[in-house]
Amino acid sequence: MHYKIRKGDVEAAFAEADVVVEAEYRTPSQEHAYLQPEAGLAYIDDSGRVTVACAGQWTDADRKSIAHALGLPEDRVRVIYPAIGGGFWRPRDLSVQIVLALAALKLQKPVKIIWSRRESIVGHGKRHPAILRAKWVRRKKGK
């Protein structure tokens, strides 16, 4: 992503600046090491829908992603979020959902997955690395 934030006459501010500070900051990927494992279960419900129960934050987005990945109409996929702990942004991404849905669909049996800590670290991107470039100017008067 690339965001440019400008307010006022940027070129004039740089030309009139007494001090210019320019820097680049890099952050590595981060593992949150959640207490709750990445886990879930899936089954075919009485209406013939692939049903996935797992942690998450947006049932509709998960349902659309699962349906797209499996080539199913969205009304053939159901996502349930049981009581879960804090998110820390992890549940907003897909991890076990599509694999669960695929296994339940192909096996026509209930399935469950509980990722170990190692599997979680290897298999699910957490906070992505970032490069931030910034340039600030200041005048002697403090503006």
PDB file of C-alpha atoms in Angstrom:
ATOM      1  CA  MET A   1       0.000   0.000   0.000  1.00  0.00           C
ATOM      2  CA  HIS A   2       1.142   3.521  -0.574  1.00  0.00           C
ATOM      3  CA  TYR A   3      -0.393   6.509   1.196  1.00  0.00           C
ATOM      4  CA  LYS A   4       0.532  10.091   0.466  1.00  0.00           C
ATOM      5  CA  ILE A   5      -0.635  12.675   2.957  1.00  0.00           C
ATOM      6  CA  ARG A   6      -0.431  16.302   1.900  1.00  0.00           C
ATOM      7  CA  LYS A   7      -1.802  19.431   3.487  1.00  0.00           C
ATOM      8  CA  GLY A   8      -1.055  22.931   2.322  1.00  0.00           C
ATOM      9  CA  ASP A   9       1.711  23.823  -0.093  1.00  0.00           C
ATOM     10  CA  VAL A  10       4.139  20.933   0.329  1.00  0.00           C
ATOM     11  CA  GLU A  11       6.778  22.251  -2.077  1.00  0.00           C
ATOM     12  CA  ALA A  12       6.826  25.666  -0.384  1.00  0.00           C
ATOM     13  CA  ALA A  13       7.149  24.039   3.031  1.00  0.00           C
ATOM     14  CA  PHE A  14      10.206  22.085   1.894  1.00  0.00           C
ATOM     15  CA  ALA A  15      11.740  25.153   0.231  1.00  0.00           C
ATOM     16  CA  GLU A  16      11.283  27.326   3.339  1.00  0.00           C
ATOM     17  CA  ALA A  17      12.283  24.681   5.890  1.00  0.00           C
ATOM     18  CA  ASP A  18      15.116  25.288   8.319  1.00  0.00           C
ATOM     19  CA  VAL A  19      15.383  21.595   9.128  1.00  0.00           C
ATOM     20  CA  VAL A  20      14.523  18.558   6.998  1.00  0.00           C
ATOM     21  CA  VAL A  21      14.414  15.093   8.534  1.00  0.00           C
ATOM     22  CA  GLU A  22      14.040  12.157   6.213  1.00  0.00           C
ATOM     23  CA  ALA A  23      14.075   8.559   7.400  1.00  0.00           C
ATOM     24  CA  GLU A  24      13.154   5.031   6.468  1.00  0.00           C
ATOM     25  CA  TYR A  25      11.793   2.606   9.039  1.00  0.00           C
ATOM     26  CA  ARG A  26      11.464  -1.136   8.596  1.00  0.00           C
ATOM     27  CA  THR A  27       9.400  -3.504  10.668  1.00  0.00           C
ATOM     28  CA  PRO A  28       9.738  -7.286  10.406  1.00  0.00           C
ATOM     29  CA  SER A  29       6.860  -9.718  10.237  1.00  0.00           C
ATOM     30  CA  GLN A  30       5.510 -10.397  13.702  1.00  0.00           C
ATOM     31  CA  GLU A  31       4.127 -13.494  15.365  1.00  0.00           C
ATOM     32  CA  HIS A  32       1.512 -12.666  17.949  1.00  0.00           C
ATOM     33  CA  ALA A  33       1.645 -16.085  19.656  1.00  0.00           C
ATOM     34  CA  TYR A  34      -2.040 -16.106  20.581  1.00  0.00           C
ATOM     35  CA  LEU A  35      -3.169 -18.131  23.559  1.00  0.00           C
ATOM     36  CA  GLN A  36      -6.046 -19.593  21.559  1.00  0.00           C
ATOM     37  CA  PRO A  37      -4.843 -22.023  18.864  1.00  0.00           C
ATOM     38  CA  GLU A  38      -5.960 -21.687  15.280  1.00  0.00           C
ATOM     39  CA  ALA A  39      -8.612 -24.358  15.216  1.00  0.00           C
ATOM     40  CA  GLY A  40     -12.056 -25.216  13.952  1.00  0.00           C
ATOM     41  CA  LEU A  41     -14.455 -27.865  12.852  1.00  0.00           C
ATOM     42  CA  ALA A  42     -16.556 -28.370   9.753  1.00  0.00           C
ATOM     43  CA  TYR A  43     -19.433 -30.597   8.745  1.00  0.00           C
ATOM     44  CA  ILE A  44     -22.291 -30.859   6.274  1.00  0.00           C
ATOM     45  CA  ASP A  45     -25.436 -29.638   8.029  1.00  0.00           C
ATOM     46  CA  ASP A  46     -28.988 -30.965   7.612  1.00  0.00           C
ATOM     47  CA  SER A  47     -29.591 -28.500   4.770  1.00  0.00           C
ATOM     48  CA  GLY A  48     -26.554 -29.761   2.851  1.00  0.00           C
ATOM     49  CA  ARG A  49     -24.438 -26.681   3.580  1.00  0.00           C
ATOM     50  CA  VAL A  50     -20.741 -26.885   4.311  1.00  0.00           C
ATOM     51  CA  THR A  51     -20.629 -25.496   7.853  1.00  0.00           C
ATOM     52  CA  VAL A  52     -17.422 -24.182   9.383  1.00  0.00           C
ATOM     53  CA  ALA A  53     -17.151 -23.236  13.055  1.00  0.00           C
ATOM     54  CA  CYS A  54     -13.963 -21.393  14.001  1.00  0.00           C
ATOM     55  CA  ALA A  55     -12.607 -18.098  15.274  1.00  0.00           C
ATOM     56  CA  GLY A  56     -13.071 -15.124  13.003  1.00  0.00           C
ATOM     57  CA  GLN A  57     -14.174 -11.532  12.703  1.00  0.00           C
ATOM     58  CA  TRP A  58     -16.212 -11.302   9.480  1.00  0.00           C
ATOM     59  CA  THR A  59     -18.519 -14.243   8.810  1.00  0.00           C
ATOM     60  CA  ASP A  60     -19.645 -12.883   5.459  1.00  0.00           C
ATOM     61  CA  ALA A  61     -16.100 -12.408   4.139  1.00  0.00           C
ATOM     62  CA  ASP A  62     -15.108 -15.896   5.328  1.00  0.00           C
ATOM     63  CA  ARG A  63     -18.210 -17.408   3.724  1.00  0.00           C
ATOM     64  CA  LYS A  64     -17.489 -15.671   0.407  1.00  0.00           C
ATOM     65  CA  SER A  65     -13.839 -16.791   0.442  1.00  0.00           C
ATOM     66  CA  ILE A  66     -14.720 -20.402   1.242  1.00  0.00           C
ATOM     67  CA  ALA A  67     -17.435 -20.503  -1.428  1.00  0.00           C
ATOM     68  CA  HIS A  68     -15.076 -19.009  -4.016  1.00  0.00           C
ATOM     69  CA  ALA A  69     -12.245 -21.430  -3.162  1.00  0.00           C
ATOM     70  CA  LEU A  70     -14.520 -24.463  -3.367  1.00  0.00           C
ATOM     71  CA  GLY A  71     -16.528 -23.288  -6.364  1.00  0.00           C
ATOM     72  CA  LEU A  72     -19.782 -23.346  -4.399  1.00  0.00           C
ATOM     73  CA  PRO A  73     -22.668 -20.890  -4.327  1.00  0.00           C
ATOM     74  CA  GLU A  74     -22.461 -18.754  -1.183  1.00  0.00           C
ATOM     75  CA  ASP A  75     -25.762 -20.119   0.110  1.00  0.00           C
ATOM     76  CA  ARG A  76     -24.142 -23.581   0.343  1.00  0.00           C
ATOM     77  CA  VAL A  77     -21.604 -22.322   2.915  1.00  0.00           C
ATOM     78  CA  ARG A  78     -22.318 -21.434   6.531  1.00  0.00           C
ATOM     79  CA  VAL A  79     -19.776 -19.927   8.948  1.00  0.00           C
ATOM     80  CA  ILE A  80     -20.303 -19.932  12.700  1.00  0.00           C
ATOM     81  CA  TYR A  81     -18.183 -18.061  15.214  1.00  0.00           C
ATOM     82  CA  PRO A  82     -18.380 -19.599  18.679  1.00  0.00           C
ATOM     83  CA  ALA A  83     -17.437 -17.583  21.774  1.00  0.00           C
ATOM     84  CA  ILE A  84     -13.816 -16.588  21.238  1.00  0.00           C
ATOM     85  CA  GLY A  85     -11.159 -14.496  22.914  1.00  0.00           C
ATOM     86  CA  GLY A  86      -9.418 -11.381  21.642  1.00  0.00           C
ATOM     87  CA  GLY A  87      -8.591 -11.103  17.977  1.00  0.00           C
ATOM     88  CA  PHE A  88      -5.344  -9.149  17.734  1.00  0.00           C
ATOM     89  CA  TRP A  89      -6.075  -9.165  13.984  1.00  0.00           C
ATOM     90  CA  ARG A  90      -5.441 -12.894  13.613  1.00  0.00           C
ATOM     91  CA  PRO A  91      -9.045 -14.002  13.113  1.00  0.00           C
ATOM     92  CA  ARG A  92      -9.570 -11.488  10.349  1.00  0.00           C
ATOM     93  CA  ASP A  93      -7.452 -13.631   8.009  1.00  0.00           C
ATOM     94  CA  LEU A  94      -8.252 -17.083   6.737  1.00  0.00           C
ATOM     95  CA  SER A  95      -6.211 -19.888   8.221  1.00  0.00           C
ATOM     96  CA  VAL A  96      -7.971 -23.224   8.723  1.00  0.00           C
ATOM     97  CA  GLN A  97     -11.349 -22.321   7.210  1.00  0.00           C
ATOM     98  CA  ILE A  98     -10.915 -23.422   3.602  1.00  0.00           C
ATOM     99  CA  VAL A  99      -9.051 -26.610   4.489  1.00  0.00           C
ATOM    100  CA  LEU A 100     -11.806 -27.524   6.951  1.00  0.00           C
ATOM    101  CA  ALA A 101     -14.553 -26.850   4.421  1.00  0.00           C
ATOM    102  CA  LEU A 102     -12.779 -28.816   1.688  1.00  0.00           C
ATOM    103  CA  ALA A 103     -12.186 -31.817   3.940  1.00  0.00           C
ATOM    104  CA  ALA A 104     -15.803 -31.901   5.167  1.00  0.00           C
ATOM    105  CA  LEU A 105     -17.109 -31.566   1.606  1.00  0.00           C
ATOM    106  CA  LYS A 106     -14.894 -34.290   0.162  1.00  0.00           C
ATOM    107  CA  LEU A 107     -15.158 -36.717   3.099  1.00  0.00           C
ATOM    108  CA  GLN A 108     -18.823 -36.007   3.843  1.00  0.00           C
ATOM    109  CA  LYS A 109     -17.887 -36.383   7.506  1.00  0.00           C
ATOM    110  CA  PRO A 110     -17.232 -33.941  10.321  1.00  0.00           C
ATOM    111  CA  VAL A 111     -13.593 -32.852  10.566  1.00  0.00           C
ATOM    112  CA  LYS A 112     -11.590 -30.740  12.986  1.00  0.00           C
ATOM    113  CA  ILE A 113      -8.212 -29.065  12.897  1.00  0.00           C
ATOM    114  CA  ILE A 114      -6.128 -27.739  15.737  1.00  0.00           C
ATOM    115  CA  TRP A 115      -2.874 -26.231  14.593  1.00  0.00           C
ATOM    116  CA  SER A 116       0.160 -26.609  16.823  1.00  0.00           C
ATOM    117  CA  ARG A 117       2.134 -23.463  17.611  1.00  0.00           C
ATOM    118  CA  ARG A 118       4.696 -24.478  14.964  1.00  0.00           C
ATOM    119  CA  GLU A 119       2.011 -25.055  12.327  1.00  0.00           C
ATOM    120  CA  SER A 120       0.484 -21.689  13.176  1.00  0.00           C
ATOM    121  CA  ILE A 121       3.787 -19.866  12.796  1.00  0.00           C
ATOM    122  CA  VAL A 122       4.668 -21.626   9.531  1.00  0.00           C
ATOM    123  CA  GLY A 123       1.218 -21.692   7.955  1.00  0.00           C
ATOM    124  CA  HIS A 124      -0.354 -18.336   8.675  1.00  0.00           C
ATOM    125  CA  GLY A 125       1.073 -14.935   7.901  1.00  0.00           C
ATOM    126  CA  LYS A 126       0.614 -12.619  10.828  1.00  0.00           C
ATOM    127  CA  ARG A 127       1.612  -8.983  10.761  1.00  0.00           C
ATOM    128  CA  HIS A 128       3.386  -8.412   7.478  1.00  0.00           C
ATOM    129  CA  PRO A 129       6.737  -6.636   7.247  1.00  0.00           C
ATOM    130  CA  ALA A 130       6.555  -2.966   6.323  1.00  0.00           C
ATOM    131  CA  ILE A 131       8.780  -0.217   4.983  1.00  0.00           C
ATOM    132  CA  LEU A 132       7.830   3.302   6.036  1.00  0.00           C
ATOM    133  CA  ARG A 133       9.443   6.324   4.429  1.00  0.00           C
ATOM    134  CA  ALA A 134       8.822   9.725   5.954  1.00  0.00           C
ATOM    135  CA  LYS A 135      10.055  13.255   5.421  1.00  0.00           C
ATOM    136  CA  TRP A 136       9.403  16.056   7.883  1.00  0.00           C
ATOM    137  CA  VAL A 137      10.240  19.747   7.751  1.00  0.00           C
ATOM    138  CA  ARG A 138      10.419  22.364  10.465  1.00  0.00           C
ATOM    139  CA  ARG A 139      10.880  26.094  10.601  1.00  0.00           C
ATOM    140  CA  LYS A 140      12.668  27.885  13.395  1.00  0.00           C
ATOM    141  CA  LYS A 141       9.335  29.339  14.495  1.00  0.00           C
ATOM    142  CA  GLY A 142       8.130  25.806  15.248  1.00  0.00           C
ATOM    143  CA  LYS A 143       5.797  25.229  12.363  1.00  0.00           C
TER     144      LYS A 143
END
